[in-house]
JSON list of C-alpha atoms in Angstrom, two decimals:
[
{"chain": "A", "resi": 1, "resn": "MET", "atom": "CA", "xyz": [23.16, -5.47, -22.08]},
{"chain": "A", "resi": 2, "resn": "SER", "atom": "CA", "xyz": [25.35, -5.00, -19.05]},
{"chain": "A", "resi": 3, "resn": "LYS", "atom": "CA", "xyz": [24.95, -7.38, -16.00]},
{"chain": "A", "resi": 4, "resn": "ALA", "atom": "CA", "xyz": [24.19, -4.22, -13.78]},
{"chain": "A", "resi": 5, "resn": "ILE", "atom": "CA", "xyz": [21.02, -3.20, -15.77]},
{"chain": "A", "resi": 6, "resn": "GLN", "atom": "CA", "xyz": [20.17, -6.67, -16.39]},
{"chain": "A", "resi": 7, "resn": "ALA", "atom": "CA", "xyz": [19.81, -7.02, -12.46]},
{"chain": "A", "resi": 8, "resn": "LEU", "atom": "CA", "xyz": [18.04, -3.86, -11.99]},
{"chain": "A", "resi": 9, "resn": "LEU", "atom": "CA", "xyz": [15.50, -4.60, -14.45]},
{"chain": "A", "resi": 10, "resn": "THR", "atom": "CA", "xyz": [15.18, -7.94, -13.22]},
{"chain": "A", "resi": 11, "resn": "GLY", "atom": "CA", "xyz": [14.78, -6.88, -9.50]},
{"chain": "A", "resi": 12, "resn": "MET", "atom": "CA", "xyz": [12.19, -4.19, -10.45]},
{"chain": "A", "resi": 13, "resn": "LEU", "atom": "CA", "xyz": [10.01, -6.96, -12.06]},
{"chain": "A", "resi": 14, "resn": "ILE", "atom": "CA", "xyz": [10.32, -9.09, -9.02]},
{"chain": "A", "resi": 15, "resn": "THR", "atom": "CA", "xyz": [9.62, -6.06, -6.85]},
{"chain": "A", "resi": 16, "resn": "PHE", "atom": "CA", "xyz": [6.31, -5.40, -9.30]},
{"chain": "A", "resi": 17, "resn": "ILE", "atom": "CA", "xyz": [5.08, -8.60, -8.74]},
{"chain": "A", "resi": 18, "resn": "LEU", "atom": "CA", "xyz": [5.58, -8.64, -4.61]},
{"chain": "A", "resi": 19, "resn": "ASP", "atom": "CA", "xyz": [3.77, -5.00, -4.55]},
{"chain": "A", "resi": 20, "resn": "PHE", "atom": "CA", "xyz": [0.83, -6.26, -6.92]},
{"chain": "A", "resi": 21, "resn": "PHE", "atom": "CA", "xyz": [-0.05, -8.86, -4.39]},
{"chain": "A", "resi": 22, "resn": "LEU", "atom": "CA", "xyz": [0.30, -6.45, -1.59]},
{"chain": "A", "resi": 23, "resn": "PHE", "atom": "CA", "xyz": [-1.76, -3.64, -2.91]},
{"chain": "A", "resi": 24, "resn": "LEU", "atom": "CA", "xyz": [-4.24, -5.91, -4.39]},
{"chain": "A", "resi": 25, "resn": "GLY", "atom": "CA", "xyz": [-4.86, -7.63, -1.13]},
{"chain": "A", "resi": 26, "resn": "VAL", "atom": "CA", "xyz": [-5.29, -4.37, 0.59]},
{"chain": "A", "resi": 27, "resn": "LEU", "atom": "CA", "xyz": [-7.47, -3.41, -1.92]},
{"chain": "A", "resi": 28, "resn": "LEU", "atom": "CA", "xyz": [-9.79, -6.27, -1.87]},
{"chain": "A", "resi": 29, "resn": "HIS", "atom": "CA", "xyz": [-9.80, -6.61, 2.16]},
{"chain": "A", "resi": 30, "resn": "TYR", "atom": "CA", "xyz": [-9.24, -2.83, 3.14]},
{"chain": "A", "resi": 31, "resn": "ILE", "atom": "CA", "xyz": [-10.30, -0.24, 0.74]},
{"chain": "A", "resi": 32, "resn": "GLU", "atom": "CA", "xyz": [-13.38, -2.14, -0.03]},
{"chain": "A", "resi": 33, "resn": "PHE", "atom": "CA", "xyz": [-14.41, -3.06, 2.89]},
{"chain": "A", "resi": 34, "resn": "TYR", "atom": "CA", "xyz": [-15.09, 1.12, 3.74]},
{"chain": "A", "resi": 35, "resn": "ASN", "atom": "CA", "xyz": [-16.52, 1.05, 0.02]},
{"chain": "A", "resi": 36, "resn": "ILE", "atom": "CA", "xyz": [-13.83, 3.86, -0.79]},
{"chain": "A", "resi": 37, "resn": "GLU", "atom": "CA", "xyz": [-14.14, 4.59, -4.55]},
{"chain": "A", "resi": 38, "resn": "LEU", "atom": "CA", "xyz": [-10.45, 4.36, -5.48]},
{"chain": "A", "resi": 39, "resn": "TYR", "atom": "CA", "xyz": [-8.62, 2.41, -8.75]},
{"chain": "A", "resi": 40, "resn": "TYR", "atom": "CA", "xyz": [-5.98, -0.03, -8.04]},
{"chain": "A", "resi": 41, "resn": "ASN", "atom": "CA", "xyz": [-3.27, 2.22, -10.23]},
{"chain": "A", "resi": 42, "resn": "ILE", "atom": "CA", "xyz": [-4.13, 5.48, -8.10]},
{"chain": "A", "resi": 43, "resn": "LEU", "atom": "CA", "xyz": [-3.65, 3.28, -4.79]},
{"chain": "A", "resi": 44, "resn": "PHE", "atom": "CA", "xyz": [-0.28, 1.86, -6.31]},
{"chain": "A", "resi": 45, "resn": "VAL", "atom": "CA", "xyz": [1.09, 4.99, -7.38]},
{"chain": "A", "resi": 46, "resn": "ASP", "atom": "CA", "xyz": [0.09, 7.38, -4.31]},
{"chain": "A", "resi": 47, "resn": "ASN", "atom": "CA", "xyz": [1.05, 4.88, -2.08]},
{"chain": "A", "resi": 48, "resn": "GLN", "atom": "CA", "xyz": [4.52, 3.11, -3.35]},
{"chain": "A", "resi": 49, "resn": "ASN", "atom": "CA", "xyz": [7.38, 3.63, -1.32]},
{"chain": "A", "resi": 50, "resn": "TRP", "atom": "CA", "xyz": [10.03, 4.35, -3.59]},
{"chain": "A", "resi": 51, "resn": "TYR", "atom": "CA", "xyz": [13.19, 4.43, -1.80]},
{"chain": "A", "resi": 52, "resn": "LEU", "atom": "CA", "xyz": [12.12, 1.04, -0.50]},
{"chain": "A", "resi": 53, "resn": "PHE", "atom": "CA", "xyz": [11.07, -0.07, -4.17]},
{"chain": "A", "resi": 54, "resn": "PHE", "atom": "CA", "xyz": [14.29, 0.58, -5.62]},
{"chain": "A", "resi": 55, "resn": "SER", "atom": "CA", "xyz": [16.07, -0.90, -2.65]},
{"chain": "A", "resi": 56, "resn": "LEU", "atom": "CA", "xyz": [14.49, -3.94, -2.92]},
{"chain": "A", "resi": 57, "resn": "SER", "atom": "CA", "xyz": [15.08, -3.95, -6.66]},
{"chain": "A", "resi": 58, "resn": "ILE", "atom": "CA", "xyz": [18.39, -3.73, -6.33]},
{"chain": "A", "resi": 59, "resn": "ILE", "atom": "CA", "xyz": [18.90, -6.43, -3.71]},
{"chain": "A", "resi": 60, "resn": "PHE", "atom": "CA", "xyz": [16.62, -8.99, -5.71]},
{"chain": "A", "resi": 61, "resn": "GLY", "atom": "CA", "xyz": [18.29, -8.08, -8.91]},
{"chain": "A", "resi": 62, "resn": "TRP", "atom": "CA", "xyz": [21.78, -8.70, -7.22]},
{"chain": "A", "resi": 63, "resn": "MET", "atom": "CA", "xyz": [20.76, -11.87, -5.68]},
{"chain": "A", "resi": 64, "resn": "VAL", "atom": "CA", "xyz": [19.11, -13.43, -8.94]},
{"chain": "A", "resi": 65, "resn": "ILE", "atom": "CA", "xyz": [21.76, -12.20, -11.53]},
{"chain": "A", "resi": 66, "resn": "TYR", "atom": "CA", "xyz": [25.03, -12.35, -9.36]},
{"chain": "A", "resi": 67, "resn": "VAL", "atom": "CA", "xyz": [24.59, -15.18, -6.69]},
{"chain": "A", "resi": 68, "resn": "LYS", "atom": "CA", "xyz": [25.45, -18.50, -8.56]},
{"chain": "A", "resi": 69, "resn": "ASN", "atom": "CA", "xyz": [23.63, -20.71, -6.00]},
{"chain": "A", "resi": 70, "resn": "TYR", "atom": "CA", "xyz": [20.11, -20.34, -6.71]},
{"chain": "A", "resi": 71, "resn": "LYS", "atom": "CA", "xyz": [18.92, -21.60, -3.35]},
{"chain": "A", "resi": 72, "resn": "ILE", "atom": "CA", "xyz": [20.58, -18.85, -1.53]},
{"chain": "A", "resi": 73, "resn": "SER", "atom": "CA", "xyz": [18.86, -16.50, -4.10]},
{"chain": "A", "resi": 74, "resn": "LEU", "atom": "CA", "xyz": [15.59, -17.82, -4.36]},
{"chain": "A", "resi": 75, "resn": "ILE", "atom": "CA", "xyz": [14.66, -18.83, -0.80]},
{"chain": "A", "resi": 76, "resn": "PRO", "atom": "CA", "xyz": [14.38, -15.02, 0.36]},
{"chain": "A", "resi": 77, "resn": "ILE", "atom": "CA", "xyz": [12.49, -13.82, -2.53]},
{"chain": "A", "resi": 78, "resn": "LEU", "atom": "CA", "xyz": [9.89, -17.22, -2.09]},
{"chain": "A", "resi": 79, "resn": "ILE", "atom": "CA", "xyz": [9.80, -16.22, 1.64]},
{"chain": "A", "resi": 80, "resn": "ILE", "atom": "CA", "xyz": [8.69, -12.43, 1.02]},
{"chain": "A", "resi": 81, "resn": "ALA", "atom": "CA", "xyz": [6.33, -13.81, -1.82]},
{"chain": "A", "resi": 82, "resn": "THR", "atom": "CA", "xyz": [4.90, -15.79, 0.25]},
{"chain": "A", "resi": 83, "resn": "LEU", "atom": "CA", "xyz": [4.22, -12.75, 3.00]},
{"chain": "A", "resi": 84, "resn": "THR", "atom": "CA", "xyz": [2.83, -10.37, 0.36]},
{"chain": "A", "resi": 85, "resn": "SER", "atom": "CA", "xyz": [0.50, -13.24, -0.77]},
{"chain": "A", "resi": 86, "resn": "LEU", "atom": "CA", "xyz": [-0.99, -13.59, 2.55]},
{"chain": "A", "resi": 87, "resn": "THR", "atom": "CA", "xyz": [-2.83, -10.19, 2.12]},
{"chain": "A", "resi": 88, "resn": "LEU", "atom": "CA", "xyz": [-5.05, -11.95, -0.28]},
{"chain": "A", "resi": 89, "resn": "PHE", "atom": "CA", "xyz": [-6.66, -13.65, 2.74]},
{"chain": "A", "resi": 90, "resn": "GLU", "atom": "CA", "xyz": [-9.33, -11.27, 4.36]},
{"chain": "A", "resi": 91, "resn": "ASN", "atom": "CA", "xyz": [-8.36, -10.70, 7.86]},
{"chain": "A", "resi": 92, "resn": "ILE", "atom": "CA", "xyz": [-4.65, -10.35, 6.73]},
{"chain": "A", "resi": 93, "resn": "GLY", "atom": "CA", "xyz": [-5.18, -8.04, 3.76]},
{"chain": "A", "resi": 94, "resn": "TYR", "atom": "CA", "xyz": [-7.78, -5.50, 6.54]},
{"chain": "A", "resi": 95, "resn": "LYS", "atom": "CA", "xyz": [-4.82, -5.76, 9.00]},
{"chain": "A", "resi": 96, "resn": "ALA", "atom": "CA", "xyz": [-2.35, -4.73, 6.55]},
{"chain": "A", "resi": 97, "resn": "GLY", "atom": "CA", "xyz": [-4.59, -1.93, 5.11]},
{"chain": "A", "resi": 98, "resn": "GLU", "atom": "CA", "xyz": [-5.11, -0.73, 8.67]},
{"chain": "A", "resi": 99, "resn": "ALA", "atom": "CA", "xyz": [-1.35, -0.60, 9.44]},
{"chain": "A", "resi": 100, "resn": "MET", "atom": "CA", "xyz": [-0.69, 1.45, 6.14]},
{"chain": "A", "resi": 101, "resn": "PHE", "atom": "CA", "xyz": [-3.54, 3.64, 6.18]},
{"chain": "A", "resi": 102, "resn": "MET", "atom": "CA", "xyz": [-5.61, 4.32, 9.39]},
{"chain": "A", "resi": 103, "resn": "LYS", "atom": "CA", "xyz": [-4.60, 7.06, 11.72]},
{"chain": "A", "resi": 104, "resn": "LYS", "atom": "CA", "xyz": [-6.52, 6.78, 14.94]},
{"chain": "A", "resi": 105, "resn": "ASN", "atom": "CA", "xyz": [-7.73, 9.79, 17.17]},
{"chain": "A", "resi": 106, "resn": "ILE", "atom": "CA", "xyz": [-7.53, 12.23, 14.75]},
{"chain": "A", "resi": 107, "resn": "THR", "atom": "CA", "xyz": [-8.90, 15.82, 14.97]},
{"chain": "A", "resi": 108, "resn": "LEU", "atom": "CA", "xyz": [-9.82, 17.82, 11.76]},
{"chain": "A", "resi": 109, "resn": "HIS", "atom": "CA", "xyz": [-11.12, 21.07, 11.46]},
{"chain": "A", "resi": 110, "resn": "SER", "atom": "CA", "xyz": [-13.10, 22.90, 8.65]},
{"chain": "A", "resi": 111, "resn": "ALA", "atom": "CA", "xyz": [-15.00, 26.29, 8.76]},
{"chain": "A", "resi": 112, "resn": "LYS", "atom": "CA", "xyz": [-18.23, 24.98, 10.31]},
{"chain": "A", "resi": 113, "resn": "PHE", "atom": "CA", "xyz": [-17.10, 21.36, 11.83]},
{"chain": "A", "resi": 114, "resn": "THR", "atom": "CA", "xyz": [-14.85, 19.68, 14.11]},
{"chain": "A", "resi": 115, "resn": "TYR", "atom": "CA", "xyz": [-14.40, 16.09, 13.45]},
{"chain": "A", "resi": 116, "resn": "ILE", "atom": "CA", "xyz": [-13.08, 13.50, 16.00]},
{"chain": "A", "resi": 117, "resn": "GLY", "atom": "CA", "xyz": [-12.42, 9.89, 14.82]},
{"chain": "A", "resi": 118, "resn": "ASN", "atom": "CA", "xyz": [-9.88, 7.90, 12.70]},
{"chain": "A", "resi": 119, "resn": "ILE", "atom": "CA", "xyz": [-8.75, 8.56, 9.09]},
{"chain": "A", "resi": 120, "resn": "ILE", "atom": "CA", "xyz": [-9.44, 5.59, 7.29]},
{"chain": "A", "resi": 121, "resn": "TYR", "atom": "CA", "xyz": [-7.92, 6.69, 4.13]},
{"chain": "A", "resi": 122, "resn": "ASP", "atom": "CA", "xyz": [-6.12, 9.93, 2.68]},
{"chain": "A", "resi": 123, "resn": "GLY", "atom": "CA", "xyz": [-6.49, 10.23, -0.63]},
{"chain": "A", "resi": 124, "resn": "ARG", "atom": "CA", "xyz": [-5.41, 12.83, -3.30]},
{"chain": "A", "resi": 125, "resn": "GLU", "atom": "CA", "xyz": [-8.45, 15.05, -2.90]},
{"chain": "A", "resi": 126, "resn": "GLU", "atom": "CA", "xyz": [-10.36, 13.42, -0.36]},
{"chain": "A", "resi": 127, "resn": "ILE", "atom": "CA", "xyz": [-10.26, 12.07, 3.20]},
{"chain": "A", "resi": 128, "resn": "THR", "atom": "CA", "xyz": [-12.28, 9.03, 4.34]},
{"chain": "A", "resi": 129, "resn": "PHE", "atom": "CA", "xyz": [-12.97, 9.54, 8.19]},
{"chain": "A", "resi": 130, "resn": "TYR", "atom": "CA", "xyz": [-14.84, 7.67, 10.74]},
{"chain": "A", "resi": 131, "resn": "ASP", "atom": "CA", "xyz": [-16.48, 10.03, 12.93]},
{"chain": "A", "resi": 132, "resn": "ASN", "atom": "CA", "xyz": [-16.76, 9.16, 16.50]},
{"chain": "A", "resi": 133, "resn": "GLU", "atom": "CA", "xyz": [-19.59, 11.55, 17.63]},
{"chain": "A", "resi": 134, "resn": "LEU", "atom": "CA", "xyz": [-21.61, 10.66, 14.18]},
{"chain": "A", "resi": 135, "resn": "SER", "atom": "CA", "xyz": [-20.60, 6.79, 14.72]},
{"chain": "A", "resi": 136, "resn": "LYS", "atom": "CA", "xyz": [-20.42, 6.51, 10.72]},
{"chain": "A", "resi": 137, "resn": "THR", "atom": "CA", "xyz": [-17.73, 6.96, 7.93]},
{"chain": "A", "resi": 138, "resn": "ILE", "atom": "CA", "xyz": [-17.88, 10.33, 6.02]},
{"chain": "A", "resi": 139, "resn": "THR", "atom": "CA", "xyz": [-15.70, 11.68, 3.23]},
{"chain": "A", "resi": 140, "resn": "ILE", "atom": "CA", "xyz": [-14.22, 15.17, 3.74]},
{"chain": "A", "resi": 141, "resn": "LYS", "atom": "CA", "xyz": [-12.81, 17.16, 0.94]},
{"chain": "A", "resi": 142, "resn": "LYS", "atom": "CA", "xyz": [-9.46, 18.41, 1.49]},
{"chain": "A", "resi": 143, "resn": "LYS", "atom": "CA", "xyz": [-9.79, 21.65, 0.73]},
{"chain": "A", "resi": 144, "resn": "ASP", "atom": "CA", "xyz": [-12.47, 22.09, 3.12]},
{"chain": "A", "resi": 145, "resn": "LEU", "atom": "CA", "xyz": [-10.40, 21.61, 5.87]},
{"chain": "A", "resi": 146, "resn": "ILE", "atom": "CA", "xyz": [-8.59, 24.50, 7.77]}
]
């Protein structure tokens, strides 16, 4: 196997591990906080930034395979691993989920109603929405929106 392929695969493995902890923290402390029924795999695949994933895979793979000084290559990876693992703490995981998914002061229109509030999570078929007038979280099917 060539060194370039080995670097890419190694970088992908490292990036998958980092993503796992990031999305696990968001799932545990943001998605479950709002009782959104969502499997981890759907959360991971639907919200993965593939450009960032492959860019980090190439960078991390290059650092591990081509850089001969292990301190230089492992220190940035350990720093980023520490930062992504911090989402396992409740307040940081919630804030990360809020930054990734919440859209504030949004107006949605259906055939019968107008909803004003915050989008908590925009899923494949449904939107979890906090309605300011009702003062509660509701689920709206995307097909019902105008």
